[in-house]
Coordinates of C-alpha atoms in Angstrom, one line a residue:
Chain M
M1 CA -18.5 -0.3 -40.6
I2 CA -21.4 2.4 -40.5
V3 CA -24.3 2.2 -43.8
I4 CA -25.2 5.7 -44.6
L5 CA -28.2 5.1 -47.1
T6 CA -30.3 7.9 -49.0
A7 CA -33.0 7.6 -51.1
L8 CA -31.9 10.3 -53.1
R9 CA -28.4 11.3 -55.1
F10 CA -28.5 14.3 -53.6
E11 CA -29.2 13.9 -50.5
A12 CA -25.9 12.0 -50.6
T13 CA -23.9 14.6 -52.1
P14 CA -22.7 16.3 -48.6
F15 CA -21.5 12.3 -47.0
I16 CA -20.1 11.5 -50.2
K17 CA -17.9 15.0 -50.0
H18 CA -17.7 15.2 -46.4
Y19 CA -16.5 11.5 -45.9
S20 CA -14.4 11.6 -49.7
L21 CA -16.3 8.5 -50.9
K22 CA -15.1 7.0 -53.6
R23 CA -18.0 5.2 -56.3
D24 CA -17.6 0.8 -56.1
S25 CA -18.2 0.4 -60.1
S26 CA -18.2 -2.9 -59.2
Y27 CA -21.6 -1.9 -57.7
K28 CA -24.2 -2.2 -60.5
R29 CA -27.3 -1.3 -60.1
N30 CA -27.5 0.8 -57.0
E31 CA -24.6 3.9 -56.1
L32 CA -22.7 2.5 -53.8
Y33 CA -20.2 4.2 -52.2
R34 CA -16.6 3.8 -49.6
N35 CA -14.1 5.5 -47.7
N36 CA -10.8 3.9 -48.3
D37 CA -10.6 1.8 -45.4
N38 CA -14.6 0.6 -45.7
S39 CA -16.2 2.1 -42.7
I40 CA -18.8 4.0 -44.0
L41 CA -20.3 3.0 -47.0
L42 CA -23.3 5.0 -48.6
L43 CA -25.8 3.4 -50.7
V44 CA -28.0 5.5 -52.7
T45 CA -31.5 3.4 -52.6
R46 CA -33.9 5.3 -55.2
S47 CA -37.3 6.7 -53.7
G48 CA -40.0 4.9 -51.9
K49 CA -40.8 1.6 -50.3
L50 CA -40.6 -0.7 -52.7
P51 CA -37.7 0.4 -54.2
S52 CA -35.4 1.6 -51.1
A53 CA -36.4 -1.4 -49.6
I54 CA -35.0 -4.0 -52.5
S55 CA -32.2 -1.9 -52.9
L56 CA -31.0 -2.3 -49.7
T57 CA -31.9 -6.2 -49.9
E58 CA -29.8 -7.0 -52.3
F59 CA -26.9 -4.5 -51.1
L60 CA -27.1 -7.0 -48.1
T61 CA -27.1 -10.5 -49.4
T62 CA -23.9 -9.3 -50.9
Y63 CA -22.4 -7.8 -47.8
K64 CA -22.1 -9.7 -44.5
L65 CA -23.1 -7.3 -41.4
T66 CA -21.7 -8.1 -38.5
P67 CA -23.7 -7.3 -34.8
Y68 CA -21.5 -4.1 -34.6
D69 CA -22.7 -2.4 -37.9
H70 CA -25.0 0.2 -37.9
L71 CA -27.3 0.9 -40.8
I72 CA -28.3 4.7 -41.2
N73 CA -31.6 6.1 -43.3
V74 CA -31.1 9.4 -43.9
G75 CA -32.5 11.7 -45.7
I76 CA -35.3 14.8 -46.4
C77 CA -39.0 13.9 -44.7
G78 CA -42.7 15.9 -44.4
T79 CA -43.9 17.5 -41.1
S80 CA -47.5 18.6 -40.0
A81 CA -45.6 21.0 -37.5
T82 CA -44.2 24.3 -38.7
D83 CA -41.4 23.9 -36.8
N84 CA -40.1 20.8 -37.1
I85 CA -38.6 22.1 -40.3
G86 CA -34.6 21.9 -40.3
S87 CA -34.0 20.1 -37.1
V88 CA -33.2 16.4 -37.4
Y89 CA -35.1 14.2 -36.0
L90 CA -34.0 10.6 -34.7
C91 CA -37.5 8.7 -35.0
N92 CA -37.9 6.2 -32.4
R93 CA -41.3 4.0 -33.8
I94 CA -41.7 4.0 -37.0
L95 CA -45.9 3.7 -39.1
D96 CA -46.3 2.0 -42.3
H97 CA -49.4 3.9 -43.8
D98 CA -50.7 1.4 -45.9
T99 CA -50.3 -1.8 -42.9
A100 CA -50.7 0.3 -40.2
K101 CA -47.6 -1.8 -38.3
Y102 CA -45.6 0.4 -36.0
Y103 CA -41.9 -1.0 -36.4
Y104 CA -39.6 0.6 -33.4
P105 CA -35.7 1.1 -34.4
D106 CA -34.2 0.4 -30.7
M107 CA -32.7 3.5 -28.9
L108 CA -30.1 2.3 -26.8
Y109 CA -27.1 5.1 -28.2
S110 CA -27.4 9.1 -26.6
H111 CA -27.3 11.5 -28.8
N112 CA -28.5 15.9 -29.1
F113 CA -31.2 14.5 -32.1
S114 CA -35.2 15.6 -31.6
E115 CA -37.0 12.7 -31.7
A116 CA -40.3 12.2 -33.2
G117 CA -42.0 9.0 -35.0
I118 CA -42.2 8.8 -38.5
E119 CA -45.3 7.8 -41.2
T120 CA -44.5 5.3 -44.2
F121 CA -46.7 5.9 -47.5
S122 CA -46.3 4.8 -49.9
V123 CA -47.5 8.2 -52.7
P124 CA -46.3 11.2 -51.6
V125 CA -48.0 13.3 -49.1
N126 CA -49.9 16.0 -48.7
E127 CA -52.1 18.5 -47.0
S128 CA -55.0 16.9 -47.6
M129 CA -54.3 13.6 -46.0
T130 CA -54.4 12.6 -43.0
T131 CA -51.0 11.1 -41.0
K132 CA -50.5 9.9 -37.3
E133 CA -46.8 11.2 -36.8
S134 CA -45.5 14.0 -36.9
L135 CA -42.9 13.1 -39.6
V136 CA -43.4 11.5 -43.1
D137 CA -41.7 9.7 -45.8
M138 CA -41.8 6.4 -48.4
E139 CA -39.1 4.7 -47.2
S140 CA -38.2 4.0 -43.5
S141 CA -40.6 1.4 -42.8
A142 CA -40.1 -0.4 -45.8
L143 CA -36.2 -0.5 -44.7
F144 CA -36.7 -0.8 -41.7
V145 CA -38.6 -4.5 -43.1
A146 CA -36.2 -5.5 -45.2
G147 CA -33.3 -4.8 -43.0
S148 CA -34.8 -7.0 -40.2
T149 CA -34.3 -10.0 -42.2
F150 CA -30.7 -9.2 -41.8
L151 CA -30.7 -7.5 -38.9
S152 CA -31.1 -6.2 -35.2
P153 CA -33.2 -3.3 -34.2
H154 CA -30.2 -1.6 -32.6
Q155 CA -28.2 -1.9 -35.8
M156 CA -31.0 0.5 -37.8
H157 CA -31.1 3.8 -37.2
F158 CA -34.2 6.7 -39.4
L159 CA -32.8 10.7 -38.7
K160 CA -34.7 12.9 -40.6
I161 CA -34.8 16.8 -41.8
P162 CA -38.5 18.3 -42.5
S163 CA -38.2 20.2 -45.7
D164 CA -41.5 21.2 -45.8
M165 CA -45.7 21.5 -44.3
L166 CA -46.7 18.4 -46.8
E167 CA -46.4 20.2 -49.1
P168 CA -43.5 18.5 -51.2
D169 CA -43.9 20.1 -54.8
K170 CA -42.8 23.4 -52.7
V171 CA -39.8 21.7 -52.6
S172 CA -36.1 22.3 -54.8
K173 CA -33.5 20.3 -55.0
N174 CA -31.5 24.0 -53.5
D175 CA -33.8 23.3 -50.3
V176 CA -32.9 19.8 -49.8
N177 CA -29.3 20.7 -50.2
T178 CA -29.4 23.4 -47.9
L179 CA -31.2 21.7 -45.5
I180 CA -28.5 18.7 -46.0
L181 CA -25.8 20.2 -45.8
D182 CA -26.5 22.3 -42.8
S183 CA -27.3 19.0 -41.1
V184 CA -24.5 17.6 -42.0
P185 CA -21.6 18.4 -39.2
I186 CA -24.4 17.4 -36.3
V187 CA -25.0 14.2 -38.4
T188 CA -21.7 13.3 -38.9
E189 CA -20.5 14.0 -35.0
W190 CA -22.8 10.9 -34.1
I191 CA -22.2 8.8 -37.4
D192 CA -18.7 9.7 -35.8
H193 CA -19.4 8.0 -32.7
L194 CA -20.3 5.0 -34.1
V195 CA -18.0 3.8 -36.0
S196 CA -15.5 4.5 -33.1
L197 CA -17.9 2.2 -31.0
S198 CA -18.2 -0.3 -34.4
N199 CA -14.5 -0.7 -34.0
A200 CA -14.1 -0.8 -30.7
E201 CA -16.8 -3.7 -30.5
T202 CA -15.9 -5.7 -33.2
S203 CA -12.6 -5.8 -31.4
A204 CA -13.7 -6.6 -28.1
Y205 CA -16.8 -9.6 -28.9
G206 CA -16.4 -10.7 -31.9
F207 CA -14.5 -13.6 -31.5
P208 CA -14.5 -16.0 -33.9
T209 CA -16.9 -19.0 -33.8
S210 CA -15.8 -20.6 -37.4
L211 CA -12.2 -21.8 -37.5
F212 CA -9.3 -21.0 -39.0
P213 CA -8.6 -23.3 -42.9
E214 CA -5.7 -25.1 -40.3
E215 CA -8.2 -25.8 -37.4
Q216 CA -10.3 -26.7 -40.2
K217 CA -8.3 -29.5 -41.5
L218 CA -7.8 -30.9 -37.9
F219 CA -11.4 -31.2 -37.6
D220 CA -12.0 -33.3 -41.3
T221 CA -9.1 -35.1 -40.2
I222 CA -9.9 -35.6 -37.0
S223 CA -13.9 -36.2 -38.7
E224 CA -13.2 -38.6 -41.6
S225 CA -11.0 -41.1 -40.0
L226 CA -13.2 -41.6 -37.0
R227 CA -16.1 -41.8 -39.4
L228 CA -17.6 -39.5 -36.9
S229 CA -21.9 -39.1 -36.6
V230 CA -23.4 -35.4 -37.0
T231 CA -23.8 -35.0 -33.0
M232 CA -20.4 -36.2 -32.5
K233 CA -19.7 -33.7 -35.2
E234 CA -21.5 -30.9 -32.9
Q235 CA -19.4 -32.2 -30.3
L236 CA -16.0 -32.5 -31.4
L237 CA -17.1 -28.4 -33.2
Q238 CA -17.4 -26.7 -29.4
L239 CA -14.5 -29.1 -28.5
F240 CA -12.6 -26.9 -30.3
I241 CA -14.2 -23.8 -29.6
Y242 CA -14.1 -24.4 -26.2
H243 CA -9.8 -25.6 -26.5
K244 CA -9.7 -22.2 -28.3
L245 CA -11.1 -19.6 -25.6
I246 CA -9.0 -21.2 -22.8
H247 CA -5.7 -21.7 -25.0
G248 CA -5.3 -19.3 -27.7
D249 CA -4.9 -22.2 -30.0
L250 CA -4.9 -25.7 -30.5
S251 CA -1.7 -25.9 -31.2
D252 CA -1.3 -28.1 -28.2
I253 CA -3.7 -31.1 -29.9
D254 CA -1.9 -34.4 -30.5
F255 CA -4.3 -36.6 -33.0
C256 CA -2.6 -39.7 -34.6
P257 CA -5.7 -41.1 -37.3
P258 CA -6.2 -44.7 -36.2
I259 CA -4.9 -47.7 -38.6
G260 CA -7.0 -49.5 -40.0
N261 CA -10.7 -50.4 -39.5
V262 CA -12.6 -48.2 -37.1
T263 CA -15.7 -50.4 -34.6
N264 CA -18.2 -48.1 -33.1
Q265 CA -16.8 -49.4 -30.6
K266 CA -13.1 -47.9 -30.9
R267 CA -14.4 -44.8 -32.4
K268 CA -16.1 -43.9 -29.3
I269 CA -13.4 -44.7 -27.0
L270 CA -10.7 -43.2 -29.5
F271 CA -13.4 -40.3 -28.9
E272 CA -13.5 -39.8 -25.5
D273 CA -10.2 -39.6 -24.9
L274 CA -10.0 -37.2 -28.0
R275 CA -12.3 -35.1 -25.5
Q276 CA -9.9 -35.3 -23.0
Q277 CA -7.6 -34.4 -24.7
F278 CA -9.2 -31.4 -25.5
L279 CA -11.0 -30.2 -21.8
Q280 CA -7.2 -30.2 -20.0
Chain E
M1 CA -24.6 12.8 -26.3
K2 CA -21.8 11.7 -24.6
T3 CA -17.6 11.6 -25.9
C4 CA -16.5 8.5 -24.5
D5 CA -17.3 5.5 -27.0
N6 CA -17.7 3.1 -23.8
N7 CA -21.1 6.2 -22.2
F8 CA -22.9 5.8 -26.1
Y9 CA -25.0 3.8 -24.6
N10 CA -28.2 5.8 -22.9
K11 CA -28.5 4.8 -19.6
P12 CA -30.8 2.1 -18.3
F13 CA -34.7 2.8 -18.6
E14 CA -34.5 6.5 -20.5
Y15 CA -37.1 4.5 -22.4
I16 CA -40.0 3.2 -21.4
Y17 CA -42.3 1.8 -24.1
V18 CA -46.4 1.6 -22.3
E19 CA -48.5 -0.6 -24.0
D20 CA -51.8 1.3 -23.8
D21 CA -54.4 -1.0 -22.0
C22 CA -52.2 0.2 -19.2
A23 CA -54.2 3.0 -19.3
G24 CA -56.6 0.6 -17.5
Y25 CA -54.1 0.7 -14.4
A26 CA -52.9 3.7 -13.9
A27 CA -51.9 3.6 -10.0
T28 CA -49.4 0.8 -11.0
T29 CA -48.2 2.4 -14.1
E30 CA -47.7 5.8 -12.4
H31 CA -45.9 4.4 -9.7
I32 CA -43.8 2.7 -11.9
L33 CA -43.0 5.7 -14.4
S34 CA -42.8 8.1 -11.5
H35 CA -39.5 6.3 -10.6
F36 CA -38.0 7.4 -14.6
P37 CA -39.4 11.3 -14.7
D38 CA -37.1 12.4 -17.2
A39 CA -37.5 8.9 -19.2
T40 CA -38.9 9.1 -22.7
L41 CA -42.2 7.4 -22.8
I42 CA -43.2 5.5 -26.4
P43 CA -46.8 4.7 -26.3
I44 CA -47.2 0.5 -27.8
H45 CA -49.9 -1.3 -28.8
H46 CA -48.7 -4.7 -27.6
Y47 CA -45.3 -5.3 -25.0
K48 CA -44.8 -8.0 -28.3
D49 CA -44.5 -5.6 -30.8
V50 CA -41.1 -4.5 -29.2
F51 CA -40.4 -7.7 -27.0
N52 CA -40.8 -9.8 -29.5
R53 CA -39.2 -8.6 -32.5
K54 CA -37.3 -10.8 -34.6
N55 CA -33.4 -10.7 -34.3
Q56 CA -33.1 -8.8 -31.6
N57 CA -29.2 -8.8 -29.9
A58 CA -30.1 -8.9 -26.1
T59 CA -25.7 -9.3 -25.1
V60 CA -26.0 -5.3 -27.1
Q61 CA -29.2 -4.6 -25.2
R62 CA -28.2 -4.4 -22.1
N63 CA -26.0 -1.8 -22.7
S64 CA -28.3 0.3 -22.4
R65 CA -31.5 -1.7 -21.2
Q66 CA -35.3 -0.5 -21.6
L67 CA -38.7 -0.9 -19.6
I68 CA -41.7 -2.1 -21.4
L69 CA -44.9 -1.9 -19.7
A70 CA -47.7 -4.2 -20.3
V71 CA -50.6 -5.5 -19.2
C72 CA -50.8 -9.7 -19.3
K73 CA -53.9 -11.1 -21.1
E74 CA -53.0 -14.8 -21.3
T75 CA -51.6 -17.6 -18.1
W76 CA -51.1 -16.0 -15.2
I77 CA -49.9 -18.9 -13.5
Y78 CA -47.9 -22.0 -14.7
P79 CA -46.5 -25.8 -13.7
G80 CA -43.4 -25.5 -12.1
A81 CA -40.7 -26.6 -15.3
P82 CA -38.6 -30.1 -14.6
V83 CA -35.8 -28.3 -14.2
C84 CA -36.7 -26.3 -11.7
Q85 CA -36.3 -27.5 -7.8
D86 CA -39.9 -28.3 -6.0
F87 CA -38.8 -29.0 -2.9
G88 CA -41.2 -31.7 -2.5
N89 CA -44.2 -29.5 -2.3
D90 CA -46.9 -30.9 -4.5
N91 CA -48.7 -28.8 -7.3
F92 CA -45.6 -26.9 -7.6
Y93 CA -46.0 -23.2 -10.0
Y94 CA -44.0 -19.7 -11.2
A95 CA -45.9 -16.5 -12.4
S96 CA -44.4 -14.5 -14.4
L97 CA -45.2 -10.7 -13.4
M98 CA -41.6 -9.6 -15.2
M99 CA -39.5 -10.5 -17.8
N100 CA -36.6 -11.0 -18.0
C101 CA -33.7 -9.2 -14.8
I102 CA -31.5 -6.8 -14.6
F103 CA -28.6 -8.9 -13.2
D104 CA -26.7 -9.3 -16.4
C105 CA -25.3 -13.4 -15.9
E106 CA -23.6 -15.3 -18.2
Y107 CA -25.2 -18.6 -16.9
C108 CA -28.7 -17.2 -17.0
Y109 CA -31.4 -19.1 -19.2
L110 CA -33.4 -16.1 -19.5
Q111 CA -31.1 -15.3 -22.3
G112 CA -32.4 -18.8 -24.4
M113 CA -35.9 -18.0 -23.3
Y114 CA -36.3 -14.6 -24.2
P115 CA -36.2 -13.0 -27.9
S116 CA -34.9 -9.5 -26.1
G117 CA -32.3 -7.9 -23.2
H118 CA -35.0 -5.2 -22.1
L119 CA -37.5 -5.9 -19.4
V120 CA -40.8 -6.2 -19.5
V121 CA -42.6 -5.2 -16.2
F122 CA -46.7 -6.5 -16.2
V123 CA -48.5 -3.9 -13.9
N124 CA -51.9 -5.6 -13.9
I125 CA -50.2 -7.7 -11.3
E126 CA -54.1 -7.2 -9.2
D127 CA -55.6 -10.1 -12.3
C128 CA -52.3 -12.4 -10.9
F129 CA -53.9 -12.5 -7.2
A130 CA -57.4 -13.0 -8.4
S131 CA -56.0 -15.7 -11.1
L132 CA -54.2 -17.7 -7.9
D133 CA -57.4 -16.8 -5.9
S134 CA -59.4 -19.8 -8.0
L135 CA -56.6 -22.5 -8.0
L136 CA -56.5 -21.7 -4.2
K137 CA -59.9 -22.8 -4.4
E138 CA -58.8 -26.0 -6.0
H139 CA -55.4 -27.1 -4.1
P140 CA -52.7 -24.8 -1.6
V141 CA -50.0 -23.6 -3.8
Y142 CA -46.3 -24.0 -3.9
L143 CA -45.9 -20.4 -6.0
C144 CA -42.1 -19.2 -6.8
I145 CA -42.8 -15.4 -8.5
S146 CA -39.3 -14.1 -8.7
F147 CA -38.0 -17.0 -11.3
D148 CA -38.2 -14.8 -14.7
S149 CA -36.7 -11.9 -13.3
D150 CA -35.2 -10.8 -9.8
L151 CA -38.1 -9.1 -7.9
M152 CA -36.3 -7.6 -5.2
A153 CA -33.6 -6.1 -7.4
F154 CA -36.9 -3.7 -8.3
E155 CA -39.2 -4.0 -6.3
N156 CA -38.2 0.2 -5.1
V157 CA -39.9 0.2 -8.8
T158 CA -43.0 -2.0 -8.5
G159 CA -43.8 -2.3 -5.0
Y160 CA -44.9 -6.1 -6.3
I161 CA -42.8 -7.9 -3.0
G162 CA -44.4 -5.3 -0.7
K163 CA -48.4 -6.5 -2.7
W164 CA -47.3 -10.4 -2.9
I165 CA -46.6 -10.1 1.0
E166 CA -49.9 -8.6 2.2
Y167 CA -51.9 -11.0 -0.1
C168 CA -49.9 -14.4 1.7
T169 CA -51.0 -12.6 5.3
S170 CA -54.2 -13.6 3.7
H171 CA -54.1 -17.0 2.1
P172 CA -52.7 -19.4 4.5
D173 CA -52.9 -22.0 1.6
L174 CA -50.0 -20.4 -0.1
T175 CA -46.5 -20.7 -0.1
V176 CA -44.5 -17.5 -1.7
E177 CA -40.9 -18.3 -3.2
V178 CA -38.7 -15.2 -3.8
R179 CA -36.1 -16.5 -5.6
T180 CA -32.4 -13.3 -5.7
K181 CA -29.6 -12.1 -5.6
S182 CA -30.7 -9.0 -5.1
A183 CA -29.2 -7.2 -1.5
N184 CA -32.3 -4.6 -1.7
F185 CA -34.3 -5.7 1.3
G186 CA -34.0 -2.7 2.6
A187 CA -37.5 -1.7 0.3
I188 CA -38.9 -4.3 2.4
S189 CA -37.5 -4.7 6.0
H190 CA -40.8 -2.8 7.4
L191 CA -43.2 -5.0 6.6
A192 CA -43.9 -7.5 8.6
A193 CA -42.8 -11.6 7.5
P194 CA -46.0 -13.7 7.0
P195 CA -45.2 -17.4 7.4
N196 CA -45.6 -18.8 3.8
L197 CA -43.6 -16.8 2.5
I198 CA -39.7 -17.4 1.8
L199 CA -37.2 -15.0 0.7
A200 CA -34.4 -17.2 -1.2
W201 CA -31.5 -16.0 -1.8
T202 CA -29.0 -17.4 -4.8
L203 CA -25.7 -17.5 -3.2
T204 CA -22.1 -17.9 -5.4
P205 CA -19.1 -18.6 -4.7
D206 CA -16.7 -15.0 -5.8
Y207 CA -15.1 -16.7 -8.6
V208 CA -18.2 -17.3 -10.3
T209 CA -19.3 -13.9 -9.8
H210 CA -16.5 -11.7 -10.5
N211 CA -16.2 -14.1 -13.9
F212 CA -19.5 -15.3 -14.9
E213 CA -22.0 -12.7 -12.9
H214 CA -22.3 -9.0 -14.0
K215 CA -24.0 -6.0 -12.4
V216 CA -25.0 -8.3 -9.7
P217 CA -23.9 -7.6 -5.7
G218 CA -21.1 -9.8 -4.2
L219 CA -21.3 -12.3 -2.1
D220 CA -20.8 -10.3 0.9
A221 CA -23.7 -7.7 -0.3
R222 CA -26.5 -10.9 -0.3
I223 CA -24.8 -12.5 3.0
S224 CA -25.3 -8.9 5.3
A225 CA -29.2 -9.1 2.8
A226 CA -30.3 -12.3 3.7
C227 CA -28.5 -11.5 7.1
L228 CA -30.8 -9.1 8.0
A229 CA -33.9 -10.5 6.4
I230 CA -33.1 -13.4 9.4
Q231 CA -33.0 -11.3 11.7
H232 CA -36.5 -9.2 10.7
G233 CA -38.4 -13.2 10.9
Y234 CA -38.1 -13.8 7.6
K235 CA -37.5 -17.7 6.0
V236 CA -34.9 -18.1 4.3
R237 CA -33.4 -20.5 1.6
L238 CA -30.2 -20.3 0.4
C239 CA -29.4 -21.3 -2.8
F240 CA -26.0 -22.4 -4.4
D241 CA -27.2 -22.6 -7.9
P242 CA -25.5 -23.1 -10.8
I243 CA -22.3 -25.5 -9.4
L244 CA -20.7 -24.4 -11.8
H245 CA -17.3 -26.9 -12.8
F246 CA -13.7 -24.9 -13.3
P247 CA -10.1 -25.7 -12.0
D248 CA -10.0 -25.9 -8.5
F249 CA -14.0 -25.6 -7.7
K250 CA -13.3 -28.1 -5.3
S251 CA -11.1 -25.8 -2.6
V252 CA -13.3 -22.6 -4.2
Y253 CA -16.4 -23.9 -2.7
S254 CA -14.8 -25.3 -0.2
D255 CA -13.7 -22.1 1.4
F256 CA -16.9 -20.7 -0.1
F257 CA -19.6 -23.0 1.9
K258 CA -17.1 -22.3 5.3
Y259 CA -17.2 -18.6 4.2
V260 CA -21.1 -18.5 3.4
F261 CA -21.8 -20.9 7.3
D262 CA -19.7 -18.6 9.5
H263 CA -21.9 -15.0 8.5
I264 CA -25.3 -17.0 8.4
S265 CA -26.6 -19.5 11.2
P266 CA -27.2 -23.1 9.6
H267 CA -30.6 -23.3 12.0
S268 CA -31.5 -20.0 10.9
I269 CA -32.3 -21.2 7.7
K270 CA -35.2 -22.9 6.5
D271 CA -33.4 -25.0 3.8
V272 CA -30.5 -24.8 0.9
S273 CA -30.7 -26.2 -2.3
F274 CA -27.9 -26.5 -5.2
G275 CA -27.8 -28.2 -8.7
E276 CA -25.4 -28.2 -11.5
F277 CA -25.5 -26.2 -14.3
R278 CA -27.9 -26.9 -16.5
V279 CA -29.6 -25.3 -19.4
S280 CA -32.2 -26.8 -22.4
C281 CA -30.5 -27.4 -25.9
D282 CA -32.7 -24.9 -27.9
Y283 CA -31.6 -22.0 -24.9
I284 CA -27.5 -22.9 -25.1
K285 CA -28.1 -22.9 -29.2
K286 CA -29.0 -19.7 -28.6
M287 CA -27.0 -18.5 -25.4
R288 CA -23.9 -19.2 -26.9
K289 CA -24.5 -17.1 -30.1
L290 CA -24.9 -14.2 -28.6
R291 CA -21.9 -14.8 -25.5
P292 CA -19.9 -16.8 -28.0
A293 CA -16.7 -15.7 -25.7
S294 CA -17.9 -17.2 -22.7
L295 CA -16.4 -19.9 -20.8
V296 CA -19.4 -20.8 -19.3
L297 CA -21.4 -21.1 -22.5
Q298 CA -19.1 -22.7 -24.4
Y299 CA -18.1 -25.6 -22.2
P300 CA -19.2 -29.1 -24.3
Y301 CA -21.5 -29.6 -22.2
D302 CA -23.5 -33.1 -22.6
T303 CA -26.4 -32.5 -24.7
S304 CA -28.1 -36.1 -25.3
T305 CA -31.2 -36.0 -23.0
G306 CA -32.2 -32.8 -24.4
V307 CA -30.6 -30.9 -21.2
A308 CA -27.6 -29.1 -21.7
T309 CA -25.5 -30.3 -18.2
Y310 CA -22.1 -31.7 -16.8
D311 CA -21.8 -35.4 -18.1
A312 CA -23.0 -38.4 -14.9
D313 CA -19.3 -38.6 -14.0
L314 CA -18.7 -34.9 -13.9
S315 CA -21.8 -34.6 -11.8
K316 CA -21.5 -37.2 -9.6
T317 CA -18.8 -36.0 -8.7
L318 CA -19.2 -32.5 -8.4
T319 CA -22.7 -33.3 -6.7
D320 CA -21.2 -35.6 -4.9
Y321 CA -18.6 -33.5 -3.7
I322 CA -20.8 -30.2 -2.8
Y323 CA -23.5 -32.1 -1.0
Q324 CA -20.8 -33.9 1.2
E325 CA -18.9 -30.0 1.8
I326 CA -22.9 -28.6 2.6
S327 CA -23.7 -31.5 5.3
L328 CA -20.9 -30.3 6.9
Y329 CA -23.0 -26.9 7.9
V330 CA -26.9 -28.5 7.0
P331 CA -28.5 -31.5 8.4
S332 CA -29.2 -33.9 5.4
D333 CA -33.6 -33.2 5.7
K334 CA -32.7 -29.5 4.7
I335 CA -30.6 -30.1 1.8
Y336 CA -32.1 -30.4 -1.3
I337 CA -30.3 -31.3 -4.7
W338 CA -31.5 -30.8 -8.2
K339 CA -31.0 -34.1 -9.5
G340 CA -33.2 -34.5 -13.1
D341 CA -36.1 -35.8 -10.6
N342 CA -36.4 -33.1 -8.8
T343 CA -35.2 -36.0 -5.3
N344 CA -34.1 -34.5 -2.1
D345 CA -31.5 -36.1 -0.4

C-alpha cells in the first residue's frame, strides 16, 4: 500500500484524478481517498507541523501498515535557489528549524528526481529569514517524527516541488496546480514502481507468524489442558511457527488432551512429547 | 530509474553519510571516499543520527546498504564476551573498527545487536592504536578485530588490516585475530606476515552457505584464500562456527570436514575451533522479527540460560559428533570447542 500525503486539497487534486481515487466518507476528521484495490490511499493532512503530525498519527493508529507499505509526502515548498523552481526533489535529509535536529529518510530506492535537504519551519518562510537548507516547508520534519513512531525510515519519502523564492504570498492556487500537474508523470511513475515493489515484497516476505483461527484454537487447547506457564506458551508458539515453516501447516499434529489432573511432572513429560512431535 | 522491481533498489553505498568530525581525519576519510566517486555524500553531525534511528528494518536495508563514516569517541577496546572463543588466551579483548558486515548470514548475531543494516566505518583508527598502546603497557593482549564486521571483505576500501599488520610488527606482546568469510586475501597478500597476526577463516558446509548465507563467498573460494594465506606465511585458523543442526547433519558435516582437510593440510594451520549456534535471547527476538521465514532463526532453541542454543541433549550430540569428526584430521590440542565456559578439549 502507498499512502500519498499532501498538506492541501489542491495539492492532492491531480493525484486524486490520476489514480481515480474515491473519498472515504467513513473517515471523518481528514480527507482520505482510496483507489479500488486499496493499493493507493491519499490523505490530506492540512498544513503546519502540528496539524499534519496529528493527522498522520490518527491515520497510522487507524491503519496498520506493513514494513512493505510506504508514505509519500508530496507538496510544494519554498527554495533559496531560482533554478530549483518546478523541479521535483526527493529530500535526503530534513532539518527541523525549531529544534535544530536533523532527520534522515532511508534512501534505498532508485529515482530520477533531484535531491536536496529541506528545513521545516513552524511559520511561513520569507526572504528575511535565514535558512540552512535549500528547500523549506512546514510539514516534513513533523511528518517524519510522527511517522517514525509507527514506521521505518525506508518507508517515508518526501517529494517537494519548489514554487517560490521564499515569497509564499506571491504563489497562487493556479501556480501550485500547474506545478503539481507538471510533476504528476514523474511522481506517479515512481509511485507505480513502489506499488509493484510493495506488492512483490509483501507476498515474498510476509510469512504470517501470527496464528490462523484454527491454529489459535489448537494452541489454546494445548495451553489450557496442560496448564502451560507463560514461558511454555512462548515455547509452544515458537514450535507452531517452526513447524508451519517446515510443513506449511499443523495438520499432522495430533494432540489429545490428557484426562484427569496434570501434575507438574506429567506436564513436563507431555510437553516434551509434544515438542518432539513438532520437531519432526 | 530502473524498470525491473528487483533492481528498484539503489546499489550498495550509493549514499555515504559523513560525520562532520571526519574532517579531522582527512587522509583515511578521503581514501575511503575515493572508492565511491559517484556516491551522494550526506553530511551528518553524529553517526547515531542515522545508525540508531528508531524502527529501522535491517532486512529491507540489506537490499541497498549505505555507508556511514564516523569518528569513534567512545571505547575502542572491549573485554571479550562469554559467547566468544578465547582460545585459551588471557586478556581477551575485541575492537570494533567497523559495525556491520557486507555479508548477510541469517544466523548472524549482528542483526540482533545493531539497530541498522547499514555499515559504519570509524576513520580514526590511529586513536584505536593509541588506546591499545596504553593497554599493552599493562599486559599482553589477545585482540579480535573482526567480530562485528568482516574487515577482510572491506580491505580494498579501508586498508585497515594492512595497518594492523604494520602495528603488529612493532608490538610483539599483541596477538590479533582477523575473523573472515572473505576470499579477499589478495588485498593483503603483498604484505609480510607478522607472527602475531592470525587470519581466521569461518568455513561452513555448502548446505549452510546455500541456505543461510547470502552474498558470501562459497566454500571453495574461502578454502583457496586460506591456502594462499598459508603459502604466504600467515598463521591460519579455521573456525567451524556456528555448527547447525539440520536433517542429515552427520553426513553433511562428515563430507565437509573431509573436503576441507583434503584441501587444507591440518599440519599447516594454527588451530581450529567450533561452536554450536548461540545467540543471546534479546538478540534472537529481534532477529526472528526481522526474518520471520528463516528456518535457522525460527528453530525453537532452548533459552533457559539467557542464550538461545540447542537443548542439552542435542548440544551434546552435535558437539560430540563434530569433535569426533574433526579429530580424524586434527590433533586434539589444536581443537577448541565453545561450550559456554570456553574450555579447550
